[in-house]
XYZ file of C-alpha atoms in Angstrom:
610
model
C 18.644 -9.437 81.348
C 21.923 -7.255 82.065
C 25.698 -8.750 81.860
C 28.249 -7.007 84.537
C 30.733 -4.577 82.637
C 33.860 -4.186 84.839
C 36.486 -1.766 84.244
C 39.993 -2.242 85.334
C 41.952 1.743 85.663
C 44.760 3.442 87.372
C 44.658 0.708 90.072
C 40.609 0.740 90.439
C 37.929 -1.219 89.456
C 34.709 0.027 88.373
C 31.678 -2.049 87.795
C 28.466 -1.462 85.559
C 24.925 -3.349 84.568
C 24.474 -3.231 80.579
C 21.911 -4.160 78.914
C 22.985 -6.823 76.124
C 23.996 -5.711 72.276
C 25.569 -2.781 74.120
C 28.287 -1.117 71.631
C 31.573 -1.153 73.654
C 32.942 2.410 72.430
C 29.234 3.465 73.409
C 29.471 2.174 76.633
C 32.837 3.955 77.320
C 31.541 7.269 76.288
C 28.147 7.206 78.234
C 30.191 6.442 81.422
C 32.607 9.258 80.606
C 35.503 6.544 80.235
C 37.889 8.502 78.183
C 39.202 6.326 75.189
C 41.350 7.638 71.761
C 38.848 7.275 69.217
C 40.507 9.788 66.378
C 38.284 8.526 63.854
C 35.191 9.220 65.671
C 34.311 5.397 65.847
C 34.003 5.063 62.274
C 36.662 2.086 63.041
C 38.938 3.440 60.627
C 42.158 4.591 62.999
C 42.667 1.319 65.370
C 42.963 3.732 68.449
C 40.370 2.555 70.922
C 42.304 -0.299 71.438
C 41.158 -2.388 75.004
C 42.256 -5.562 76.883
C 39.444 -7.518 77.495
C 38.576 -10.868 78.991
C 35.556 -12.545 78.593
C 33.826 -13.473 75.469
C 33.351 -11.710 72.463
C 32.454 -12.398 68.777
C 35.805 -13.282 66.799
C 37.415 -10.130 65.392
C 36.876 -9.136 61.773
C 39.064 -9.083 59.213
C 39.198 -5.376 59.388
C 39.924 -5.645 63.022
C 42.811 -8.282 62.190
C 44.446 -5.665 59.935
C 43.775 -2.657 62.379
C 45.126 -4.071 65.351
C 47.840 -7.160 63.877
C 48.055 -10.130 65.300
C 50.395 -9.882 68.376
C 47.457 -7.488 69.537
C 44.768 -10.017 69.325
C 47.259 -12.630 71.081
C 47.474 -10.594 73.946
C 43.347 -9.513 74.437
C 43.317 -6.538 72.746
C 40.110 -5.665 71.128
C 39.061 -2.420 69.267
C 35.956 -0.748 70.978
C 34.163 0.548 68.360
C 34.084 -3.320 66.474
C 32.452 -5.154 69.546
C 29.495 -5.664 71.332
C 28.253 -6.688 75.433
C 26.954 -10.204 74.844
C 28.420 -11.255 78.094
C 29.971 -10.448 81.361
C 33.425 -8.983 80.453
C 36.465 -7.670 82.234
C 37.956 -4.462 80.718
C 41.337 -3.380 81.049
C 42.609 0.375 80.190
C 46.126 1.486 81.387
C 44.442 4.845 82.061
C 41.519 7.270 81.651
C 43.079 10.158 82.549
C 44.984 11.297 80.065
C 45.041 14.890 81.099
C 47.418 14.355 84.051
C 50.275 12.881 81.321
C 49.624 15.775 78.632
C 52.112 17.813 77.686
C 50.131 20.918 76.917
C 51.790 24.296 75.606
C 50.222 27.557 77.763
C 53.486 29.624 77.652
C 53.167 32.014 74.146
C 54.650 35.902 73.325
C 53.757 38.143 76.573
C 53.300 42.101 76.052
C 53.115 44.553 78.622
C 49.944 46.717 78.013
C 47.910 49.360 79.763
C 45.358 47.218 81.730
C 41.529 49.253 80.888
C 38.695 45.637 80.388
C 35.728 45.314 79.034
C 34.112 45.639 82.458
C 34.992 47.863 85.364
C 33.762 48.123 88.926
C 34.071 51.364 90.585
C 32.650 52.085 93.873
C 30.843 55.285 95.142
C 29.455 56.819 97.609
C 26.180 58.702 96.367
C 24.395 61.567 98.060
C 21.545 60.649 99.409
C 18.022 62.033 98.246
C 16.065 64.779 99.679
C 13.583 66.916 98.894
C 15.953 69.062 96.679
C 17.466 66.590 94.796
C 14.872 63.560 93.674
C 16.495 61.874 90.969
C 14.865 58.950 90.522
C 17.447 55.957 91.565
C 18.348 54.776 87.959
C 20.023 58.322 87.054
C 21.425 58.719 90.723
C 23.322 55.241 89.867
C 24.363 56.237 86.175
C 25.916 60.199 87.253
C 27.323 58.062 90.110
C 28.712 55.589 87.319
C 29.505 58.979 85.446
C 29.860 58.372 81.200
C 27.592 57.949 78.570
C 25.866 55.201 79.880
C 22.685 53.571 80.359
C 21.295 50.761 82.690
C 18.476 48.648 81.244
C 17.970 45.531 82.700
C 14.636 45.403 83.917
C 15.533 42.773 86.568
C 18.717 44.567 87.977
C 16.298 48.078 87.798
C 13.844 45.783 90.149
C 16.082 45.262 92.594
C 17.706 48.764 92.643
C 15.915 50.821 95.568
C 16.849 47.862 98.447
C 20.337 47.175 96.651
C 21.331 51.093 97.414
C 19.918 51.955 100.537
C 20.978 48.269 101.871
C 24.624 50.166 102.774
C 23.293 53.513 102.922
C 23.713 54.647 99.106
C 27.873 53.118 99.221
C 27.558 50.721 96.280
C 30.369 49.108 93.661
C 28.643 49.508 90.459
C 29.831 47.130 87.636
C 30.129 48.480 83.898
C 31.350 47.529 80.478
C 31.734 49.901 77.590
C 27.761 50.532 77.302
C 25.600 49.624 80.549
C 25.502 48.864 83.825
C 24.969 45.314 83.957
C 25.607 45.199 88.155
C 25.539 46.492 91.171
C 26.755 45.512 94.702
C 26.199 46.747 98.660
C 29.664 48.039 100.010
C 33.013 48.427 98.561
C 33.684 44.887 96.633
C 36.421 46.655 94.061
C 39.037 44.848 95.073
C 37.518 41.578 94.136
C 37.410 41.451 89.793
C 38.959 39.072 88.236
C 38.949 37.136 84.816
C 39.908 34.319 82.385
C 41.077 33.785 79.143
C 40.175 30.519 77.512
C 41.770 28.611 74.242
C 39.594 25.794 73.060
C 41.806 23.426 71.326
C 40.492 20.678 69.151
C 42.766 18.802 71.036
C 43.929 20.806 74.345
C 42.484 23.771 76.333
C 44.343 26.216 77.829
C 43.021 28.784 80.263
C 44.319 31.909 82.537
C 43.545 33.177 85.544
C 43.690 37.194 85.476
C 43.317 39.907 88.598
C 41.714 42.551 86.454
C 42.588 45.607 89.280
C 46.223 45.095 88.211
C 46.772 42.460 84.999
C 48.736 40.019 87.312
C 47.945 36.477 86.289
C 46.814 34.343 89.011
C 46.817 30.954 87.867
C 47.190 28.483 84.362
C 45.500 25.080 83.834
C 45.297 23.091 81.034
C 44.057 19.603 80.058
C 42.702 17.986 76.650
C 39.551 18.746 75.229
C 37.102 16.529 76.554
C 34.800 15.885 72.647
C 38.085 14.530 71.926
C 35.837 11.018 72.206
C 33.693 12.037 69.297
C 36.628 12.291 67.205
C 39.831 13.228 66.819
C 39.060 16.500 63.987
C 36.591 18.749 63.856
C 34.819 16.813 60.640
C 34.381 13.935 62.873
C 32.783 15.607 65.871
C 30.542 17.831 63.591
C 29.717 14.610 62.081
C 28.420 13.258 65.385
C 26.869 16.662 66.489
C 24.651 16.364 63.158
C 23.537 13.020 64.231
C 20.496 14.674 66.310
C 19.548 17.144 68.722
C 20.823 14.953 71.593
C 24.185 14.620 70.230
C 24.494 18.202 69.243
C 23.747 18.282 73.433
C 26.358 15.986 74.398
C 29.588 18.208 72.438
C 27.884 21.317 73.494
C 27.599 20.203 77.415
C 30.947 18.578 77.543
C 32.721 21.444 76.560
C 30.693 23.995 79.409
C 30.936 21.145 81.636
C 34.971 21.136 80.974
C 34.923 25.086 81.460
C 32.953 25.077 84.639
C 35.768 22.663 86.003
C 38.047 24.881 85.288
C 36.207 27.781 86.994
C 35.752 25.725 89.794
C 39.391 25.144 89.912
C 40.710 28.599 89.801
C 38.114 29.430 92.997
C 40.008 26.569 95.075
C 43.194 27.237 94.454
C 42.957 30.856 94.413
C 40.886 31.801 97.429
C 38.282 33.542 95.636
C 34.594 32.523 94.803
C 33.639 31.895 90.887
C 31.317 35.023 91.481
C 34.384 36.826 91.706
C 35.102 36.120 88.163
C 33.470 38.623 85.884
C 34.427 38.051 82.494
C 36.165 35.100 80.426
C 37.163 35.574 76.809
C 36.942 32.681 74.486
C 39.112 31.334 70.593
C 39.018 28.581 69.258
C 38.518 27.745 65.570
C 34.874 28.435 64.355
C 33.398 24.618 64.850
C 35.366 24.918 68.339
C 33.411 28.099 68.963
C 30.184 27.095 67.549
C 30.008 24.056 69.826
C 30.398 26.556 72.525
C 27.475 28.380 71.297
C 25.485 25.565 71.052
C 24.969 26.304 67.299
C 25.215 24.178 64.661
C 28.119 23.156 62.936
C 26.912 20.792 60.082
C 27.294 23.717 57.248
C 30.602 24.493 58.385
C 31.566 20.319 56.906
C 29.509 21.561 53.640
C 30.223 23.056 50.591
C 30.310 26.221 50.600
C 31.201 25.811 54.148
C 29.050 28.284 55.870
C 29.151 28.959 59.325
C 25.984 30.672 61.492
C 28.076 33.441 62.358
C 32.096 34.671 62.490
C 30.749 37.920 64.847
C 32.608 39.060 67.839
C 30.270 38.328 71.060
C 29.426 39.877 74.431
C 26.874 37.309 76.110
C 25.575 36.995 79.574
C 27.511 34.018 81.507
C 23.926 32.661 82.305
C 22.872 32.289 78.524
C 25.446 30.020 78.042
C 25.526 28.438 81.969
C 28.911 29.438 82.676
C 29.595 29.586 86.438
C 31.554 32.893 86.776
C 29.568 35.718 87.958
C 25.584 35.837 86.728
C 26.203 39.226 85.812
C 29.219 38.256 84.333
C 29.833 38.535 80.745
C 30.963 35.997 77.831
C 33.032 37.807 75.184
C 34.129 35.246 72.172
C 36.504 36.613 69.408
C 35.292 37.135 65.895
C 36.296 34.405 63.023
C 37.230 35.138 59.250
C 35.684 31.813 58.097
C 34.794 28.417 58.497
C 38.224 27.332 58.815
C 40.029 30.387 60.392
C 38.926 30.488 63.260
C 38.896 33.428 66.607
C 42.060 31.155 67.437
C 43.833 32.616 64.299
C 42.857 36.522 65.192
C 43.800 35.473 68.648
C 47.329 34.470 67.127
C 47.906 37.496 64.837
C 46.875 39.799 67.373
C 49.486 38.243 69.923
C 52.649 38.183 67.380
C 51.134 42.014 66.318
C 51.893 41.131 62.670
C 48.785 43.296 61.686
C 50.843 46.552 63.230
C 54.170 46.055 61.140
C 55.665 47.113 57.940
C 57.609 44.179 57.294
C 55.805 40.747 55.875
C 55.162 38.210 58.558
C 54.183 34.563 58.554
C 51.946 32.915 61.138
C 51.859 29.096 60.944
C 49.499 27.263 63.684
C 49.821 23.069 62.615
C 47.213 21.179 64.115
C 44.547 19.026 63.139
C 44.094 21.541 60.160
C 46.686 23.855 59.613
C 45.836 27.741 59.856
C 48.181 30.275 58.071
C 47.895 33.704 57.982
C 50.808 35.991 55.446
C 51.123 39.400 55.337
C 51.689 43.051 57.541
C 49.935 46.501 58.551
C 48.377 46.711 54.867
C 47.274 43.809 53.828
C 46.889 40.152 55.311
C 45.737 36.565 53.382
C 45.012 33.373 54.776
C 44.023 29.890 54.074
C 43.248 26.600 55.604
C 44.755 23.256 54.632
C 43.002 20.235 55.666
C 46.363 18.463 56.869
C 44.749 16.088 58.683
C 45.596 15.207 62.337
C 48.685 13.337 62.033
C 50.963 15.702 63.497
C 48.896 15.133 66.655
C 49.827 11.582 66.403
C 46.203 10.589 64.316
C 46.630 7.788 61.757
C 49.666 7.007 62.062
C 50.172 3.149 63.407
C 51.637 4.300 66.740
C 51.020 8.105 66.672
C 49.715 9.646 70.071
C 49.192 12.753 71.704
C 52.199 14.503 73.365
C 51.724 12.818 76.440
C 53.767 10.824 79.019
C 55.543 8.404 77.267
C 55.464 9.841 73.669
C 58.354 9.893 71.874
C 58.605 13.266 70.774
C 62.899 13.740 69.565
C 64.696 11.311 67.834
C 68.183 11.012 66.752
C 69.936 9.257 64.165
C 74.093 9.178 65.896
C 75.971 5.979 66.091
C 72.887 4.420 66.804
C 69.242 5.481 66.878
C 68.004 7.290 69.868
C 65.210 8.728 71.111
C 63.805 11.174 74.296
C 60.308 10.571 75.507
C 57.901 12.991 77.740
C 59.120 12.277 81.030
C 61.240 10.110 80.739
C 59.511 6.938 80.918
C 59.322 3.736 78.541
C 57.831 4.925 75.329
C 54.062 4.035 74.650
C 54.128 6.072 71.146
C 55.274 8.402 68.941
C 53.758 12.147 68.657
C 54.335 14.915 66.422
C 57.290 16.322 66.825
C 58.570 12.817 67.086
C 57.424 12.059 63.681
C 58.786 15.084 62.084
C 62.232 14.021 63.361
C 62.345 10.301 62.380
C 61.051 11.095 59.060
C 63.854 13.616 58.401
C 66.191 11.067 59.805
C 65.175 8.178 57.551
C 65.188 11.185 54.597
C 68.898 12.026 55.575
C 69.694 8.537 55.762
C 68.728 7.000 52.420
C 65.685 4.965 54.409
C 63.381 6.737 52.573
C 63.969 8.070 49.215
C 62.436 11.682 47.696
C 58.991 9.769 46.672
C 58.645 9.003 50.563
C 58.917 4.630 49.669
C 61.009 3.419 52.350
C 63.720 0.940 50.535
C 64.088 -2.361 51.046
C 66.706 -3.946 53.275
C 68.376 -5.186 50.539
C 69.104 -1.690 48.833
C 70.618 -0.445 52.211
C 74.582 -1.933 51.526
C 75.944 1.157 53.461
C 73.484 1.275 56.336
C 74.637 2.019 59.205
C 74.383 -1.659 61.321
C 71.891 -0.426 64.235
C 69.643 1.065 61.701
C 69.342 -1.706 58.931
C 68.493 -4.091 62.064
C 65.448 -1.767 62.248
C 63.873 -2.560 59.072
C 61.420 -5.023 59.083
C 57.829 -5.860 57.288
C 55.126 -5.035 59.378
C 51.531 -6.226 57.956
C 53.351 -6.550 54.977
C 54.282 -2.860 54.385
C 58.426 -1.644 55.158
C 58.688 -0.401 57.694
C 61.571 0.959 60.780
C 61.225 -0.210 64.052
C 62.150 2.897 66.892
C 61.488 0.563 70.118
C 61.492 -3.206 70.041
C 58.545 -4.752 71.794
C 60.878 -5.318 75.220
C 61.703 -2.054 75.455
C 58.580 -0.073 74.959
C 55.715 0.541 77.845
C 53.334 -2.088 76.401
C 56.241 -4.789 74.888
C 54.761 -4.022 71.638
C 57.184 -2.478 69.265
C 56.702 1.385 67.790
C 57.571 1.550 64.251
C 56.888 3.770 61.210
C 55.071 1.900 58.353
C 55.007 2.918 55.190
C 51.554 3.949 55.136
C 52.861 6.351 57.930
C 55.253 7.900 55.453
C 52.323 8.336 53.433
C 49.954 10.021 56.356
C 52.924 12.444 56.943
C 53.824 12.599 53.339
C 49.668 14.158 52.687
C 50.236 16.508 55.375
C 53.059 18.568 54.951
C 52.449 18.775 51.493
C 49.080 20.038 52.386
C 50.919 22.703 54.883
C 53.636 23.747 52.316
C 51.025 24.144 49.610
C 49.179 26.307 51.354
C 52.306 28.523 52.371
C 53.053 28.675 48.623
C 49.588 29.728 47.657
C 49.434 32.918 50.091
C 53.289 33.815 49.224
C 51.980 33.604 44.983
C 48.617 35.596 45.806
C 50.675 38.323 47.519
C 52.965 38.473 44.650
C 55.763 38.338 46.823
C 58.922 35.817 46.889
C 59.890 33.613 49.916
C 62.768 35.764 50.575
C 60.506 38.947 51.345
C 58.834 37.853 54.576
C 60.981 38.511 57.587
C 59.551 36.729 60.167
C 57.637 33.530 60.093
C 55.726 32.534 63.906
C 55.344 28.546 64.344
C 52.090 28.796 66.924
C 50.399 25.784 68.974
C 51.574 22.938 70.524
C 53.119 21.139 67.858
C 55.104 24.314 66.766
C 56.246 24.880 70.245
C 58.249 21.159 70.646
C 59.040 20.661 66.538
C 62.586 20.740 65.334
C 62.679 23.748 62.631
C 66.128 21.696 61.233
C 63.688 18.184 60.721
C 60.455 20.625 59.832
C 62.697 22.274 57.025
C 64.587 18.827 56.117
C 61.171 17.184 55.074
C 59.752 20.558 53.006
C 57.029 21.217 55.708
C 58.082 25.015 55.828
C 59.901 25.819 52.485
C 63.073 25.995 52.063
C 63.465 29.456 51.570
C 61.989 30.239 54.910
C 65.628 30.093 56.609
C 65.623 28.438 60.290
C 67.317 32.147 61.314
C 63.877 33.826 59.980
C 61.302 31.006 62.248
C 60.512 32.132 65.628
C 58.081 29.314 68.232
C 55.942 31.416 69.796
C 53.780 28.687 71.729
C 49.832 29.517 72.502
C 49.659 32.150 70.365
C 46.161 32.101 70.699
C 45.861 31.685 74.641
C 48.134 35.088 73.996
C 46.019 36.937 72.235
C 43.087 36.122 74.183
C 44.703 37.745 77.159
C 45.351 40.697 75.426
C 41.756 40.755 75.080
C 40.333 39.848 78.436
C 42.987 42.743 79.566
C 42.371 45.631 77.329
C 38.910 46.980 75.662
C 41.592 48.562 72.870
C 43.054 44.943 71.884
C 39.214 43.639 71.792
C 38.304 46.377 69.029
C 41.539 45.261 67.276
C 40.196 42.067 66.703
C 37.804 43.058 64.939
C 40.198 45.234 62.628
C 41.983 41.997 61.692
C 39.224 40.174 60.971
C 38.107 42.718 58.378
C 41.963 42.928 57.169
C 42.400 39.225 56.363
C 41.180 37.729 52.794
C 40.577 34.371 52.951
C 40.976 32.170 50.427
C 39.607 28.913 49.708
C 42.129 26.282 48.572
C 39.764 23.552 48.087
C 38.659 26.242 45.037
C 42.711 26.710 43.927
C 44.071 24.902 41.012
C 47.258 26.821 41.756
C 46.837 24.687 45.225
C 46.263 21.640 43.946
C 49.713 21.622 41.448
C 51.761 22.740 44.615
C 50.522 20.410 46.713
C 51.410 17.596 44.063
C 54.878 19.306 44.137
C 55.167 19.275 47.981
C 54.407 15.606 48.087
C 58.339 15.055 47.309
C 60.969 15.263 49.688
């Protein structure tokens, strides 16, 4: 027996045979219908919300409180809390959310001599007589010229027809240490590479002509294992599941890349084979998923990772459609939790070159600091959780179409969404602001309890209509139900407060730790560099108003300095020199592990207050 499954999306209708019992968020995921599911289906965050006619068991009580009442009025059902035990109708509003994200790929741009990892160069060799028989191998490496060797048994096979095919005029292709190709004719002109970012959220890549460091194209779109959770703790968690889930995250991600590589041939003119190298960051789970290793010990105490190297690996080990002679390089990590992102972003900014003290902030899911200059360099990890990417918080989403992302508290309250639209949510930077606006108000007090409505004499009229009880916690309504995308209203609960509340205290505790372990004071670091996507689009005046970056840390000192990362990883995929430098920072930084800090712990109970 099988029920008929059909889904109703951007204007189409797609319909499936399931066999009966089927788990709904299952059922999405298998089909590669993408749905928020931040908590990794755990049905803890209320995200994988659905319209659905047809029957299904009645909710639970932990679906009541998850999704309210006015929800389950109007056929909205949680994913993860339901099963197929008939034909059903499902409604999304969309499954592509890449084509609404609002994705930073802009970051700090340096001019640099262009000299990568690999080189083609063509020649024209003599060719052999009877007073010169140099066996073809040495013929190609004097050609080459360098100290270098060719060993690949397979390329050294197909060697004697490769250079007499066009009469002993080859392009030979190189990297620091071998030979690793070699092509009929004069094919010089055609190298080409990418740089890659892999986001626990977005990914950001770049399209480079090698022959002159001109960048050829930019695409971007969210990180498809997004499904299996919104963190990296709740992916690892289903990669650990079993071999064929540690399959799924690793395939998705390639799968993702491959798109992309497929993409840059189209609109580009050129074929992927073309493409000769592609530089990855990412934090280390991010990179281990690419690797296909495990990440389970990364989730563990003492949180050890399989490896933090830097990596050159043949495209075909890891089926990665650029060139099969191609090669993988993949920063090196410090840790389990600073990741070949965070080298990538200190390597961008150049912090590691200067005498002065520098600051690198990247706030994500987890929030990655690095403090220090040319002698010395600490960092840390802080576990902020993902609610500056619009996780756990009752209307929080990604900065899409339709998030809120500025708010202002004038005459009355008002707000500026991506694109212009009705609002469908509220992301980070969004948060930030109507947090700071509620602080500067007197809606929220220093302990983060927003008052009642009765304490609020003075209020200004607009904004005491805004307060309202909302599944029995205070909260402030931004958009009433009629005005917003779905005619439900976005509000910030209390328990939202709370969420944001955990995770800039988490981010400012950490920034405190590094500043007392230096034995510096606030005042003596000139520079502090706000990296990622929620650093690019927050307000420093809101960031500073709430204690997320100390006080002392004046807005004149803060500098956005968008994909810091993606940045650095260009300077890589351009220059052999920035590649080795990489692997100078990595040995420079001390990491230090908060979760071990009582020192941590007291600040963090500090930064709790506003």
């Amino acid at each position: 027996m099988m029920y008929t499954v059909r889904v109703h999306t951007n204007g189409k209708m797609r319909e499936f045979n399931v066999i009966p019992g089927k788990n709904l968020l299952d059922f999405l995921r298998d089909n590669s219908i993408d749905i928020s599911t931040p908590c990794g289906g755990k049905g803890t965050c209320g995200k994988c919300r659905i319209r659905v006619k047809g029957l299904l068991e009645l909710p639970s009580e932990k679906e009541k409180v998850l999704l309210g009442n006015k929800a389950l009025t109007d056929g909205y059902r949680l994913a993860c809390y339901n099963k197929i035990e008939s034909d059903i109708e499902i409604y999304l509003d969309s499954d592509d959310e890449n084509k609404d994200a609002n994705i930073v790929t802009s970051g700090l741009e340096k001019v640099i001599k262009v000299r990568p990892i690999v080189i083609k160069k063509y020649v024209e060799m003599p060719i052999p007589d009877i007073s010169d028989q140099r066996p073809d191998t040495d013929r190609v490496i004097d050609a080459f010229g360098g100290n270098i060797e060719l060993t690949s048994i397979e390329l050294i096979r197909k060697l004697p027809e490769l250079i007499r095919k066009q009469g002993y005029k080859v392009t030979i292709i190189g990297n620091e240490n071998e030979i690793i190709g070699i092509e009929p004719g004069n094919t010089s002109n055609k190298l080409y590479g990418m740089a890659v970012d892999i986001g626990t959220t977005t990914i950001a890549a770049y399209l480079y002509d090698l022959n002159n460091g001109k960048r050829m194209d930019v695409y971007s779109t969210l990180n498809p294992q997004r499904k299996f959770g919104a963190d990296v703790l709740s992916r690892i968690d289903y990669a650990s599941n079993s071999e064929a889930s540690q399959n799924n995250i690793h395939r998705e991600i390639i799968g993702c890349i491959n798109h992309i590589i497929e993409t840059f041939s189209q609109n580009n003119g050129i074929e992927s084979s073309d493409i000769y190298i592609a530089v990855f960051v990412g934090n280390t789970t991010m990179i281990h998923f690419l690797m296909d290793l495990s990440a389970k010990n990364i989730a563990l105490s003492p949180f050890i990772p399989v490896t933090t190297s830097i990596y050159n690996i043949k495209s075909t080990e890891l089926n990665i459609k650029i060139n099969q002679r191609g090669m993988i390089v993949i920063f090196p990590s410090v840790s389990a939790y600073i990741g070949a992102d965070t080298v990538a972003g200190v390597l961008s900014t150049g912090m590691h070159e200067k005498d002065e003290i520098s600051l690198l902030v990247d706030i994500g899911t987890n929030g990655e600091i690095v403090l220090g200059n040319k002698d010395w360099m600490y960092s840390c990890s802080t576990a902020a959780g993902p609610a500056f990417e619009g996780a756990n918080i009752r209307n929080g989403i990604g900065g899409i179409r339709g998030a809120i992302d500025r708010v202002f508290f004038e005459d009355k309250l008002r707000y500026t969404t991506i694109g212009n639209g009705k609002p469908i949510g509220i992301c980070g930077s969004g948060i930030v602001d109507v947090i700071a606006g509620m602080l500067e108000n007197g809606i929220i007090d220093e302990t983060g309890r927003i008052i009642d409505i009765d304490e609020l004499s003075d209020l200004e009229k607009d904004y005491k209509t805004r307060l309202a009880k909302i599944d029995g916690l205070n909260s402030f309504i931004l958009a009433k139900g009629e005005d917003s995308f779905s005619y439900n209203e976005i509000a910030i609960t209390q328990k939202d407060v709370r969420e944001l509340q955990n995770a800039k205290a988490a981010i400012a505790a950490g920034i405190k730790v590094l500043i007392k372990k230096a034995g510096i004071r606030a005042d003596d670091i000139s520079k502090v560099y706000l990296a990622g996507g929620f650093g690019n689009y927050i307000n420093i005046k809101s960031a500073l108003k709430i204690g997320l970056i100390p006080a002392e840390l004046k807005e004149e000192k803060i500098e956005s300095v968008g994909n810091a990362a993606g940045s650095g990883a260009i300077l890589g995929l351009l220059s052999v020199k920035k590649l080795e430098e990489t692997i100078k920072i990595k040995n420079m930084i001390k990491y230090i592990e908060l979760s071990a800090s009582k020192e941590f712990v007291d600040e963090y109970v500090n930064s709790m207050f506003f």
